[in-house]
Amino acid sequence: MTRSIAELTAVLTEPGRITRSGRGDAMHRLIVELYPVCRSITGDGMRTSLLRIKECVGLTLHEVPTGTRVFDWLVPREWNIRNGYIRNSRGETVVDFRNSNLHVMSYSVPVKARMPLSELRHHLHSLPGQPDLIPYRTSYYTEDWGFCLSHAQLESLEEGEYDVLIDSSLEPGHLTYGEAYIPGEVTDEILISCHCCHPSMCNDNLSGMALTTFLAAGLSEGRRRLSYRFLFIPGAIGAITWLALNEETVSRIRGGLVVACVGDAGPMTYKKSRRGDSEIDRAAAHVLKHSGKPFSIREFSPYGYDERQYCSPGFNLPVGSLTRTPHGEFPQYHTSADNPDFVRAESLEESLAAYMEILEVVDTNQTYMNTNPHCEPELGRRGLYASTGGQTHTPDDQMALLWVLNLSDGNYSLLDIAERSGMTFQTISRAAGRLREHGLLKKGGVGP
Ligand code: ZN
């Protein structure tokens, strides 16, 4: 049996389901499982993570060779790391990659050397303002090596000679990304994209990967009008690569969302697409507005996650980004404190439900024609208008019938009607369904 997105959403938003025993907990378990894997924009950490996700959803892994031209960029060399440490003159290991994969700067070239602390310091990164946390640093496009450690630890290092080892490789290989496609009744599609390139970080990275996995799993068992494409890619270069290799697909993208930072306790934040007033922008705003919970909506800016690429002027796709606390605005961001304790099952579950509701709106948003436009049809005769007593429908449901009948002249979609009436899309959509059952509404018009 297949279930519509609305039915799947209902399961997700049932009060009893928003508990630690629901999908939120399962997403959190996936996060904990993938937390130790050392991911980067290329390499085996990415492959391992995608192969695990492939066990949950039908994912195709693509391998794009190093040196492939993708617009103004080249696919970089593949980076892998096996070990890394700093040892003092007594042979004691003071920084060990095995304790945290944040300790080695991502894309560090191999090094094996002995040097005094004064020289080593040029390669050490810490956060003086957050002295107990290990920072996350990368050097993808400049050959360099480095270690990241807490500022407290850095301060405790004695003068003297140190042995440093980074057992890594930076060689021709591939950029790996994962893609899942769920066909619907029409080929117009919704793009859901998350970055997978950070090592041990939970809100920025793993929460998006977990939510996207569960969203894809949920939609693959549903009945949908639109088609859905899910991308698990390295940030920036992954989106650039996918867009460069899939220009034909791009014309079918009707809307999209970039998923990240969906597990913290902050309120939902929607960042609009560059267009600002596309259907997905309006659907996201509508769902958040009627959620009864705090939220914020922000205008587009050319910074952030992969909406930067999807909204570049040559594509200008209607792709926004739905997060909780945006990147860089929580103190744990890009540090060792973005750990499994920082992300919560309840937040993940609530975020997933918001995504499902938004997709339900775009999936079912249609424009209809009133088949009886000359004055109101007699609803009572059809059992659509409540007589006194024994009401099976709420006053809202009745008003929704009148709104849908009045505005369905082919120029207004159900989302337009929901916005104009101030009612929820669900109420308007339910009214449209009842009117269709009674032959008072037919598909048509200029809208979606
Ligand atoms: Zn990040």
PDB file of N, CA, C and O in Angstrom, residues 184-222:
ATOM      1  N   GLY A 184       7.826  10.402 -10.027  1.00  0.00           N
ATOM      2  CA  GLY A 184       6.421  10.607  -9.688  1.00  0.00           C
ATOM      3  C   GLY A 184       5.570  10.507 -10.948  1.00  0.00           C
ATOM      4  O   GLY A 184       6.006   9.943 -11.958  1.00  0.00           O
ATOM      5  N   GLU A 185       4.361  11.081 -10.893  1.00  0.00           N
ATOM      6  CA  GLU A 185       3.476  11.036 -12.064  1.00  0.00           C
ATOM      7  C   GLU A 185       3.993  11.929 -13.181  1.00  0.00           C
ATOM      8  O   GLU A 185       3.750  11.692 -14.352  1.00  0.00           O
ATOM      9  N   VAL A 186       4.666  13.018 -12.810  1.00  0.00           N
ATOM     10  CA  VAL A 186       5.209  13.937 -13.818  1.00  0.00           C
ATOM     11  C   VAL A 186       6.718  14.025 -13.632  1.00  0.00           C
ATOM     12  O   VAL A 186       7.253  13.657 -12.590  1.00  0.00           O
ATOM     13  N   THR A 187       7.403  14.520 -14.668  1.00  0.00           N
ATOM     14  CA  THR A 187       8.869  14.574 -14.595  1.00  0.00           C
ATOM     15  C   THR A 187       9.376  15.860 -13.946  1.00  0.00           C
ATOM     16  O   THR A 187      10.572  15.961 -13.660  1.00  0.00           O
ATOM     17  N   ASP A 188       8.495  16.838 -13.712  1.00  0.00           N
ATOM     18  CA  ASP A 188       8.914  18.012 -12.945  1.00  0.00           C
ATOM     19  C   ASP A 188       9.437  17.507 -11.609  1.00  0.00           C
ATOM     20  O   ASP A 188       8.813  16.636 -10.994  1.00  0.00           O
ATOM     21  N   GLU A 189      10.556  18.055 -11.168  1.00  0.00           N
ATOM     22  CA  GLU A 189      11.132  17.465  -9.963  1.00  0.00           C
ATOM     23  C   GLU A 189      11.528  18.479  -8.907  1.00  0.00           C
ATOM     24  O   GLU A 189      11.733  19.659  -9.171  1.00  0.00           O
ATOM     25  N   ILE A 190      11.631  17.938  -7.699  1.00  0.00           N
ATOM     26  CA  ILE A 190      12.088  18.702  -6.536  1.00  0.00           C
ATOM     27  C   ILE A 190      13.473  18.188  -6.171  1.00  0.00           C
ATOM     28  O   ILE A 190      13.692  16.974  -6.096  1.00  0.00           O
ATOM     29  N   LEU A 191      14.391  19.109  -5.966  1.00  0.00           N
ATOM     30  CA  LEU A 191      15.775  18.768  -5.638  1.00  0.00           C
ATOM     31  C   LEU A 191      16.010  18.956  -4.136  1.00  0.00           C
ATOM     32  O   LEU A 191      15.731  20.024  -3.592  1.00  0.00           O
ATOM     33  N   ILE A 192      16.491  17.906  -3.495  1.00  0.00           N
ATOM     34  CA  ILE A 192      16.845  17.989  -2.077  1.00  0.00           C
ATOM     35  C   ILE A 192      18.341  17.687  -1.994  1.00  0.00           C
ATOM     36  O   ILE A 192      18.788  16.626  -2.442  1.00  0.00           O
ATOM     37  N   SER A 193      19.101  18.612  -1.445  1.00  0.00           N
ATOM     38  CA  SER A 193      20.557  18.507  -1.517  1.00  0.00           C
ATOM     39  C   SER A 193      21.180  18.712  -0.139  1.00  0.00           C
ATOM     40  O   SER A 193      20.799  19.624   0.598  1.00  0.00           O
ATOM     41  N   CYS A 194      22.140  17.834   0.199  1.00  0.00           N
ATOM     42  CA  CYS A 194      22.854  18.038   1.469  1.00  0.00           C
ATOM     43  C   CYS A 194      24.344  17.823   1.257  1.00  0.00           C
ATOM     44  O   CYS A 194      24.751  17.051   0.401  1.00  0.00           O
ATOM     45  N   HIS A 195      25.149  18.532   2.040  1.00  0.00           N
ATOM     46  CA  HIS A 195      26.595  18.345   1.947  1.00  0.00           C
ATOM     47  C   HIS A 195      27.034  17.262   2.926  1.00  0.00           C
ATOM     48  O   HIS A 195      26.451  17.123   4.003  1.00  0.00           O
ATOM     49  N   CYS A 196      28.041  16.495   2.515  1.00  0.00           N
ATOM     50  CA  CYS A 196      28.465  15.313   3.290  1.00  0.00           C
ATOM     51  C   CYS A 196      29.970  15.328   3.535  1.00  0.00           C
ATOM     52  O   CYS A 196      30.556  14.276   3.756  1.00  0.00           O
ATOM     53  N   CYS A 197      30.599  16.484   3.454  1.00  0.00           N
ATOM     54  CA  CYS A 197      32.060  16.534   3.354  1.00  0.00           C
ATOM     55  C   CYS A 197      32.763  16.836   4.668  1.00  0.00           C
ATOM     56  O   CYS A 197      33.985  16.896   4.706  1.00  0.00           O
ATOM     57  N   HIS A 198      32.003  17.059   5.759  1.00  0.00           N
ATOM     58  CA  HIS A 198      32.678  17.391   7.013  1.00  0.00           C
ATOM     59  C   HIS A 198      33.002  16.117   7.774  1.00  0.00           C
ATOM     60  O   HIS A 198      32.225  15.172   7.762  1.00  0.00           O
ATOM     61  N   PRO A 199      34.136  16.114   8.474  1.00  0.00           N
ATOM     62  CA  PRO A 199      34.416  14.948   9.340  1.00  0.00           C
ATOM     63  C   PRO A 199      33.479  14.971  10.550  1.00  0.00           C
ATOM     64  O   PRO A 199      32.308  15.276  10.378  1.00  0.00           O
ATOM     65  N   SER A 200      33.960  14.699  11.724  1.00  0.00           N
ATOM     66  CA  SER A 200      33.085  14.546  12.893  1.00  0.00           C
ATOM     67  C   SER A 200      32.359  15.838  13.275  1.00  0.00           C
ATOM     68  O   SER A 200      32.796  16.539  14.182  1.00  0.00           O
ATOM     69  N   MET A 201      31.270  16.128  12.583  1.00  0.00           N
ATOM     70  CA  MET A 201      30.420  17.255  12.981  1.00  0.00           C
ATOM     71  C   MET A 201      28.969  16.885  12.734  1.00  0.00           C
ATOM     72  O   MET A 201      28.629  16.356  11.685  1.00  0.00           O
ATOM     73  N   CYS A 202      28.149  17.159  13.737  1.00  0.00           N
ATOM     74  CA  CYS A 202      26.809  16.582  13.741  1.00  0.00           C
ATOM     75  C   CYS A 202      25.723  17.503  13.200  1.00  0.00           C
ATOM     76  O   CYS A 202      24.923  17.081  12.374  1.00  0.00           O
ATOM     77  N   ASN A 203      25.671  18.741  13.670  1.00  0.00           N
ATOM     78  CA  ASN A 203      24.590  19.603  13.175  1.00  0.00           C
ATOM     79  C   ASN A 203      24.920  20.071  11.760  1.00  0.00           C
ATOM     80  O   ASN A 203      24.104  19.953  10.847  1.00  0.00           O
ATOM     81  N   ASP A 204      26.138  20.621  11.612  1.00  0.00           N
ATOM     82  CA  ASP A 204      26.590  21.043  10.287  1.00  0.00           C
ATOM     83  C   ASP A 204      27.104  19.803   9.572  1.00  0.00           C
ATOM     84  O   ASP A 204      28.254  19.416   9.757  1.00  0.00           O
ATOM     85  N   ASN A 205      26.244  19.164   8.805  1.00  0.00           N
ATOM     86  CA  ASN A 205      26.649  18.009   8.016  1.00  0.00           C
ATOM     87  C   ASN A 205      25.781  16.795   8.319  1.00  0.00           C
ATOM     88  O   ASN A 205      24.854  16.516   7.584  1.00  0.00           O
ATOM     89  N   LEU A 206      26.075  16.096   9.440  1.00  0.00           N
ATOM     90  CA  LEU A 206      25.409  14.806   9.645  1.00  0.00           C
ATOM     91  C   LEU A 206      23.899  14.928   9.833  1.00  0.00           C
ATOM     92  O   LEU A 206      23.144  14.060   9.402  1.00  0.00           O
ATOM     93  N   SER A 207      23.422  16.012  10.454  1.00  0.00           N
ATOM     94  CA  SER A 207      21.966  16.144  10.632  1.00  0.00           C
ATOM     95  C   SER A 207      21.286  16.241   9.263  1.00  0.00           C
ATOM     96  O   SER A 207      20.224  15.664   9.040  1.00  0.00           O
ATOM     97  N   GLY A 208      21.911  16.966   8.342  1.00  0.00           N
ATOM     98  CA  GLY A 208      21.352  17.092   6.994  1.00  0.00           C
ATOM     99  C   GLY A 208      21.371  15.763   6.256  1.00  0.00           C
ATOM    100  O   GLY A 208      20.414  15.407   5.558  1.00  0.00           O
ATOM    101  N   MET A 209      22.467  15.017   6.425  1.00  0.00           N
ATOM    102  CA  MET A 209      22.566  13.705   5.768  1.00  0.00           C
ATOM    103  C   MET A 209      21.492  12.758   6.314  1.00  0.00           C
ATOM    104  O   MET A 209      20.850  12.028   5.555  1.00  0.00           O
ATOM    105  N   ALA A 210      21.296  12.777   7.630  1.00  0.00           N
ATOM    106  CA  ALA A 210      20.305  11.877   8.239  1.00  0.00           C
ATOM    107  C   ALA A 210      18.891  12.275   7.826  1.00  0.00           C
ATOM    108  O   ALA A 210      18.078  11.423   7.446  1.00  0.00           O
ATOM    109  N   LEU A 211      18.599  13.569   7.865  1.00  0.00           N
ATOM    110  CA  LEU A 211      17.243  13.995   7.498  1.00  0.00           C
ATOM    111  C   LEU A 211      16.960  13.683   6.022  1.00  0.00           C
ATOM    112  O   LEU A 211      15.884  13.178   5.674  1.00  0.00           O
ATOM    113  N   THR A 212      17.929  13.949   5.162  1.00  0.00           N
ATOM    114  CA  THR A 212      17.736  13.679   3.726  1.00  0.00           C
ATOM    115  C   THR A 212      17.512  12.183   3.491  1.00  0.00           C
ATOM    116  O   THR A 212      16.667  11.790   2.680  1.00  0.00           O
ATOM    117  N   THR A 213      18.239  11.346   4.227  1.00  0.00           N
ATOM    118  CA  THR A 213      18.064   9.893   4.108  1.00  0.00           C
ATOM    119  C   THR A 213      16.634   9.485   4.483  1.00  0.00           C
ATOM    120  O   THR A 213      15.973   8.737   3.750  1.00  0.00           O
ATOM    121  N   PHE A 214      16.161   9.998   5.605  1.00  0.00           N
ATOM    122  CA  PHE A 214      14.819   9.615   6.068  1.00  0.00           C
ATOM    123  C   PHE A 214      13.725  10.238   5.208  1.00  0.00           C
ATOM    124  O   PHE A 214      12.656   9.648   5.025  1.00  0.00           O
ATOM    125  N   LEU A 215      14.005  11.424   4.679  1.00  0.00           N
ATOM    126  CA  LEU A 215      13.041  12.048   3.768  1.00  0.00           C
ATOM    127  C   LEU A 215      12.909  11.200   2.498  1.00  0.00           C
ATOM    128  O   LEU A 215      11.802  10.915   2.026  1.00  0.00           O
ATOM    129  N   ALA A 216      14.041  10.780   1.959  1.00  0.00           N
ATOM    130  CA  ALA A 216      14.017   9.945   0.750  1.00  0.00           C
ATOM    131  C   ALA A 216      13.330   8.615   1.030  1.00  0.00           C
ATOM    132  O   ALA A 216      12.517   8.139   0.228  1.00  0.00           O
ATOM    133  N   ALA A 217      13.628   8.024   2.192  1.00  0.00           N
ATOM    134  CA  ALA A 217      13.001   6.738   2.542  1.00  0.00           C
ATOM    135  C   ALA A 217      11.494   6.923   2.684  1.00  0.00           C
ATOM    136  O   ALA A 217      10.703   6.105   2.207  1.00  0.00           O
ATOM    137  N   GLY A 218      11.073   8.015   3.314  1.00  0.00           N
ATOM    138  CA  GLY A 218       9.643   8.278   3.507  1.00  0.00           C
ATOM    139  C   GLY A 218       8.939   8.492   2.182  1.00  0.00           C
ATOM    140  O   GLY A 218       7.877   7.915   1.922  1.00  0.00           O
ATOM    141  N   LEU A 219       9.530   9.303   1.310  1.00  0.00           N
ATOM    142  CA  LEU A 219       8.873   9.612   0.030  1.00  0.00           C
ATOM    143  C   LEU A 219       8.867   8.417  -0.908  1.00  0.00           C
ATOM    144  O   LEU A 219       7.977   8.294  -1.757  1.00  0.00           O
ATOM    145  N   SER A 220       9.847   7.526  -0.756  1.00  0.00           N
ATOM    146  CA  SER A 220       9.884   6.395  -1.686  1.00  0.00           C
ATOM    147  C   SER A 220       8.742   5.417  -1.404  1.00  0.00           C
ATOM    148  O   SER A 220       8.403   4.611  -2.257  1.00  0.00           O
ATOM    149  N   GLU A 221       8.124   5.503  -0.223  1.00  0.00           N
ATOM    150  CA  GLU A 221       6.978   4.616   0.027  1.00  0.00           C
ATOM    151  C   GLU A 221       5.665   5.361  -0.161  1.00  0.00           C
ATOM    152  O   GLU A 221       4.595   4.819   0.071  1.00  0.00           O
ATOM    153  N   GLY A 222       5.728   6.607  -0.590  1.00  0.00           N
ATOM    154  CA  GLY A 222       4.505   7.395  -0.756  1.00  0.00           C
ATOM    155  C   GLY A 222       4.025   7.433  -2.201  1.00  0.00           C
ATOM    156  O   GLY A 222       4.652   6.879  -3.108  1.00  0.00           O
TER     157      GLY A 222
END
